[in-house]
């Protein structure tokens, strides 16, 4: 399908944002840079700390499509196309919607991430809290999802107390512009504000495009594949992945290059 048409609502700033997103991350001047010594684990949320493929993602996708139909008055096919193409282009459907359409971003985030039976929809590794607690160093959640949803998931999994902070999509904004992974300026600014040196950061993610862009900043990368849906590749180890794991149980303090199944 062709990408969505540019609309009259597309502004100079949105064009600038598109160009910025297509540019590769500027390589860090020194890949090791200043370091405070201890590792800082940056955990993605969905399909990293829990399995979102089974129930949560299908529900979020259905909710987003319905929201777009209701808000924009488009067909289901067009709504599905906008949802997927905006995720591909901007890293999050929300960013495309806010740039091209007059929607209420907070209402959108709340409506599509609120579930009556969140507990029943969650699936995670056995012993998750124990696994995370045994990992030395600071732990931060870095998610393109909204704050309330992220906190609700962490609380339901019984692991909220193990994280120093949650950086959700509301906290990635720059001035009035929404940002999301894999925006490089966003990550640099976010880590600076959190007092995290790039050389100490280890990103654990299921989304390879995020790992690929952020590896150029000099952070270390772990690709977790255990929750990926069957149609996505989960083999091999791309050059920008320091370690491939299936389970968080494979995380070890001394991160070394190599594979782990
Ligand atoms: Mg993810």
Short mmCIF file of C-alpha atoms and ligand atoms in Angstrom, two decimals:
data_model
loop_
_atom_site.label_atom_id
_atom_site.label_comp_id
_atom_site.label_asym_id
_atom_site.label_seq_id
_atom_site.Cartn_x
_atom_site.Cartn_y
_atom_site.Cartn_z
CA UNK A 1 0.00 0.00 0.00
CA UNK A 2 1.27 3.53 -0.64
CA UNK A 3 2.14 5.71 2.36
CA UNK A 4 -0.62 7.99 3.62
CA UNK A 5 -1.05 11.19 1.69
CA UNK A 6 0.30 14.37 3.18
CA UNK A 7 -2.58 16.47 4.39
CA UNK A 8 -3.00 20.17 4.77
CA UNK A 9 -2.51 19.63 8.49
CA UNK A 10 1.11 18.62 7.83
CA UNK A 11 3.27 21.48 8.99
CA UNK A 12 6.90 22.46 8.43
CA UNK A 13 7.71 21.01 11.83
CA UNK A 14 6.21 17.67 10.92
CA UNK A 15 8.24 17.60 7.72
CA UNK A 16 11.31 18.38 9.76
CA UNK A 17 10.44 15.56 12.15
CA UNK A 18 10.05 13.12 9.24
CA UNK A 19 13.43 14.06 7.82
CA UNK A 20 15.04 13.79 11.26
CA UNK A 21 13.60 10.34 11.75
CA UNK A 22 14.95 9.11 8.44
CA UNK A 23 18.45 10.35 9.22
CA UNK A 24 20.59 7.76 10.95
CA UNK A 25 21.55 8.51 14.53
CA UNK A 26 24.75 10.52 14.67
CA UNK A 27 27.42 8.14 15.86
CA UNK A 28 28.64 8.96 19.33
CA UNK A 29 32.06 10.61 19.25
CA UNK A 30 33.49 7.84 21.36
CA UNK A 31 31.54 4.66 21.66
CA UNK A 32 32.51 4.23 25.26
CA UNK A 33 32.31 7.87 26.33
CA UNK A 34 32.07 8.85 29.99
CA UNK A 35 30.88 6.07 32.25
CA UNK A 36 29.79 5.94 35.85
CA UNK A 37 30.61 2.24 35.94
CA UNK A 38 27.42 0.41 36.84
CA UNK A 39 25.08 -0.85 34.13
CA UNK A 40 21.75 0.89 33.58
CA UNK A 41 19.16 -1.46 32.11
CA UNK A 42 16.64 0.14 29.77
CA UNK A 43 13.74 -2.25 29.44
CA UNK A 44 11.16 -1.96 26.74
CA UNK A 45 7.73 -2.99 28.05
CA UNK A 46 5.55 -4.83 25.51
CA UNK A 47 7.00 -8.11 24.25
CA UNK A 48 10.02 -7.57 26.48
CA UNK A 49 8.78 -7.65 30.08
CA UNK A 50 5.63 -9.52 29.08
CA UNK A 51 4.09 -11.24 26.10
CA UNK A 52 1.90 -8.69 24.35
CA UNK A 53 1.50 -10.74 21.18
CA UNK A 54 -1.07 -13.10 22.71
CA UNK A 55 -3.78 -10.72 23.90
CA UNK A 56 -2.69 -7.12 24.51
CA UNK A 57 -1.45 -6.17 21.04
CA UNK A 58 -4.50 -7.59 19.23
CA UNK A 59 -6.70 -5.59 21.61
CA UNK A 60 -4.65 -2.38 21.25
CA UNK A 61 -4.61 -2.70 17.47
CA UNK A 62 -8.36 -3.25 17.33
CA UNK A 63 -8.88 -0.28 19.67
CA UNK A 64 -6.66 1.99 17.58
CA UNK A 65 -8.40 1.05 14.36
CA UNK A 66 -11.83 1.69 15.89
CA UNK A 67 -10.66 5.01 17.35
CA UNK A 68 -9.39 6.14 13.94
CA UNK A 69 -12.65 5.10 12.27
CA UNK A 70 -14.69 7.06 14.83
CA UNK A 71 -12.43 10.12 14.93
CA UNK A 72 -11.65 10.49 11.25
CA UNK A 73 -14.71 8.93 9.62
CA UNK A 74 -12.66 6.60 7.41
CA UNK A 75 -13.25 2.98 6.41
CA UNK A 76 -11.82 0.09 8.42
CA UNK A 77 -9.31 -0.64 5.66
CA UNK A 78 -8.12 2.99 5.62
CA UNK A 79 -7.93 3.07 9.42
CA UNK A 80 -5.82 -0.10 9.49
CA UNK A 81 -3.59 1.35 6.81
CA UNK A 82 -3.08 4.60 8.75
CA UNK A 83 -2.35 2.71 11.97
CA UNK A 84 0.32 0.48 10.48
CA UNK A 85 1.91 3.07 8.21
CA UNK A 86 2.19 5.64 11.01
CA UNK A 87 3.83 3.05 13.27
CA UNK A 88 6.29 2.22 10.52
CA UNK A 89 7.04 5.86 9.71
CA UNK A 90 7.13 7.42 13.16
CA UNK A 91 7.62 4.55 15.63
CA UNK A 92 4.13 5.03 17.08
CA UNK A 93 0.67 5.45 15.55
CA UNK A 94 0.07 8.38 17.88
CA UNK A 95 2.82 10.47 16.28
CA UNK A 96 1.29 10.18 12.82
CA UNK A 97 -2.17 10.93 14.13
CA UNK A 98 -1.05 14.06 15.99
CA UNK A 99 0.92 15.30 12.98
CA UNK A 100 -1.72 14.78 10.34
CA UNK A 101 -5.09 14.87 12.08
CA UNK A 102 -6.87 16.93 14.75
CA UNK A 103 -7.16 14.25 17.44
CA UNK A 104 -6.83 14.49 21.23
CA UNK A 105 -3.63 12.50 21.93
CA UNK A 106 -4.37 11.92 25.61
CA UNK A 107 -7.85 10.64 24.89
CA UNK A 108 -6.47 8.34 22.17
CA UNK A 109 -3.82 6.90 24.51
CA UNK A 110 -6.30 6.36 27.31
CA UNK A 111 -9.04 4.78 25.21
CA UNK A 112 -6.85 2.27 23.38
CA UNK A 113 -4.78 1.24 26.43
CA UNK A 114 -7.54 0.73 29.00
CA UNK A 115 -8.68 -2.84 29.61
CA UNK A 116 -11.29 -4.23 32.01
CA UNK A 117 -9.34 -7.45 32.48
CA UNK A 118 -5.70 -6.47 32.22
CA UNK A 119 -4.63 -9.24 34.60
CA UNK A 120 -6.30 -11.88 32.49
CA UNK A 121 -4.61 -10.59 29.34
CA UNK A 122 -1.07 -10.53 30.72
CA UNK A 123 1.38 -13.34 30.10
CA UNK A 124 4.91 -13.18 31.43
CA UNK A 125 7.86 -15.38 32.26
CA UNK A 126 7.73 -17.40 35.44
CA UNK A 127 9.83 -15.87 38.21
CA UNK A 128 10.03 -12.51 36.44
CA UNK A 129 10.32 -10.47 39.63
CA UNK A 130 13.08 -12.73 40.94
CA UNK A 131 14.97 -12.54 37.65
CA UNK A 132 14.85 -8.75 37.56
CA UNK A 133 15.65 -8.33 41.24
CA UNK A 134 18.82 -10.41 40.83
CA UNK A 135 20.12 -8.08 38.14
CA UNK A 136 22.50 -5.48 39.59
CA UNK A 137 22.30 -1.87 38.49
CA UNK A 138 19.63 0.73 37.81
CA UNK A 139 16.54 -0.37 35.91
CA UNK A 140 14.36 1.92 33.83
CA UNK A 141 11.35 1.17 31.65
CA UNK A 142 11.44 2.91 28.27
CA UNK A 143 8.20 2.41 26.38
CA UNK A 144 6.28 3.99 23.53
CA UNK A 145 3.14 3.19 25.50
CA UNK A 146 1.42 5.66 27.85
CA UNK A 147 2.27 6.13 31.53
CA UNK A 148 -0.95 4.83 33.07
CA UNK A 149 -0.85 1.67 31.00
CA UNK A 150 2.83 1.05 31.74
CA UNK A 151 2.32 1.46 35.49
CA UNK A 152 -0.78 -0.76 35.41
CA UNK A 153 1.12 -3.53 33.60
CA UNK A 154 4.11 -3.33 35.94
CA UNK A 155 1.84 -3.37 38.99
CA UNK A 156 -0.13 -6.33 37.67
CA UNK A 157 3.13 -8.20 37.04
CA UNK A 158 4.32 -7.36 40.57
CA UNK A 159 7.52 -5.70 39.35
CA UNK A 160 6.78 -1.97 39.57
CA UNK A 161 8.95 -1.47 42.66
CA UNK A 162 11.98 -2.87 40.86
CA UNK A 163 12.18 0.06 38.44
CA UNK A 164 13.67 3.40 39.32
CA UNK A 165 11.39 5.14 36.84
CA UNK A 166 9.12 4.67 33.86
CA UNK A 167 9.78 6.76 30.78
CA UNK A 168 6.59 6.54 28.75
CA UNK A 169 5.56 8.36 25.61
CA UNK A 170 4.26 11.40 27.51
CA UNK A 171 7.77 11.86 28.95
CA UNK A 172 9.43 11.71 25.53
CA UNK A 173 7.84 14.95 24.29
CA UNK A 174 10.02 17.84 23.29
CA UNK A 175 8.27 21.18 23.66
CA UNK A 176 4.89 20.53 22.06
CA UNK A 177 6.07 17.70 19.79
CA UNK A 178 5.41 14.07 20.53
CA UNK A 179 8.42 11.81 20.18
CA UNK A 180 8.91 8.05 20.44
CA UNK A 181 11.55 5.38 20.04
CA UNK A 182 13.62 5.24 17.83
CA UNK A 183 14.11 9.03 17.86
CA UNK A 184 17.78 9.65 18.67
CA UNK A 185 17.51 13.19 20.06
CA UNK A 186 14.72 11.97 22.32
CA UNK A 187 16.85 9.17 23.74
CA UNK A 188 19.88 11.39 24.25
CA UNK A 189 17.79 14.00 26.08
CA UNK A 190 15.87 11.44 28.08
CA UNK A 191 19.01 9.69 29.30
CA UNK A 192 20.72 12.99 30.06
CA UNK A 193 17.79 14.04 32.26
CA UNK A 194 17.87 10.64 33.98
CA UNK A 195 21.62 10.92 34.60
CA UNK A 196 22.43 7.88 32.47
CA UNK A 197 25.69 7.78 30.49
CA UNK A 198 25.29 6.23 27.04
CA UNK A 199 28.27 3.98 27.77
CA UNK A 200 26.43 2.48 30.75
CA UNK A 201 23.10 1.92 29.03
CA UNK A 202 21.91 -1.52 27.94
CA UNK A 203 18.70 -1.56 25.91
CA UNK A 204 16.58 -4.71 26.02
CA UNK A 205 14.03 -4.69 23.21
CA UNK A 206 12.08 -6.92 20.87
CA UNK A 207 11.97 -4.31 18.08
CA UNK A 208 15.07 -4.60 15.93
CA UNK A 209 14.72 -1.18 14.29
CA UNK A 210 15.05 0.46 17.71
CA UNK A 211 18.14 -1.55 18.55
CA UNK A 212 19.66 -0.77 15.17
CA UNK A 213 19.33 3.01 15.48
CA UNK A 214 20.34 3.21 19.11
CA UNK A 215 23.39 0.97 18.77
CA UNK A 216 24.98 3.81 16.79
CA UNK A 217 24.82 5.97 19.90
CA UNK A 218 27.19 3.57 21.62
CA UNK A 219 24.72 1.87 23.92
CA UNK A 220 24.74 -1.90 24.25
CA UNK A 221 21.83 -3.86 22.83
CA UNK A 222 19.96 -7.02 23.76
CA UNK A 223 17.39 -8.44 21.35
CA UNK A 224 14.74 -10.48 23.16
CA UNK A 225 12.86 -12.83 20.89
CA UNK A 226 10.82 -15.04 23.22
CA UNK A 227 7.57 -13.10 22.81
CA UNK A 228 7.76 -12.26 19.13
CA UNK A 229 4.80 -13.39 17.02
CA UNK A 230 5.44 -16.39 14.79
CA UNK A 231 5.54 -14.40 11.56
CA UNK A 232 8.51 -12.26 12.65
CA UNK A 233 12.10 -13.55 12.29
CA UNK A 234 13.73 -14.48 15.58
CA UNK A 235 16.95 -16.07 14.41
CA UNK A 236 20.45 -14.85 13.67
CA UNK A 237 22.20 -11.98 15.38
CA UNK A 238 22.37 -8.74 13.39
CA UNK A 239 25.59 -6.72 13.72
CA UNK A 240 23.85 -4.10 15.88
CA UNK A 241 22.76 -6.69 18.46
CA UNK A 242 25.29 -7.42 21.20
CA UNK A 243 23.28 -10.31 22.53
CA UNK A 244 20.21 -12.25 21.47
CA UNK A 245 18.15 -13.91 24.17
CA UNK A 246 14.84 -15.73 24.32
CA UNK A 247 14.26 -15.24 28.03
CA UNK A 248 15.14 -12.49 30.51
CA UNK A 249 16.63 -15.25 32.64
CA UNK A 250 19.58 -15.19 30.23
CA UNK A 251 20.52 -11.64 31.21
CA UNK A 252 23.75 -11.53 33.11
CA UNK A 253 25.52 -8.57 34.67
CA UNK A 254 28.61 -8.83 32.45
CA UNK A 255 27.06 -8.29 29.03
CA UNK A 256 29.20 -9.90 26.36
CA UNK A 257 28.76 -10.33 22.66
CA UNK A 258 27.27 -13.66 21.71
CA UNK A 259 24.06 -15.56 21.42
CA UNK A 260 21.90 -17.08 24.03
CA UNK A 261 18.83 -19.16 23.43
MG1 LIG B 1 8.32 -3.95 22.44
#
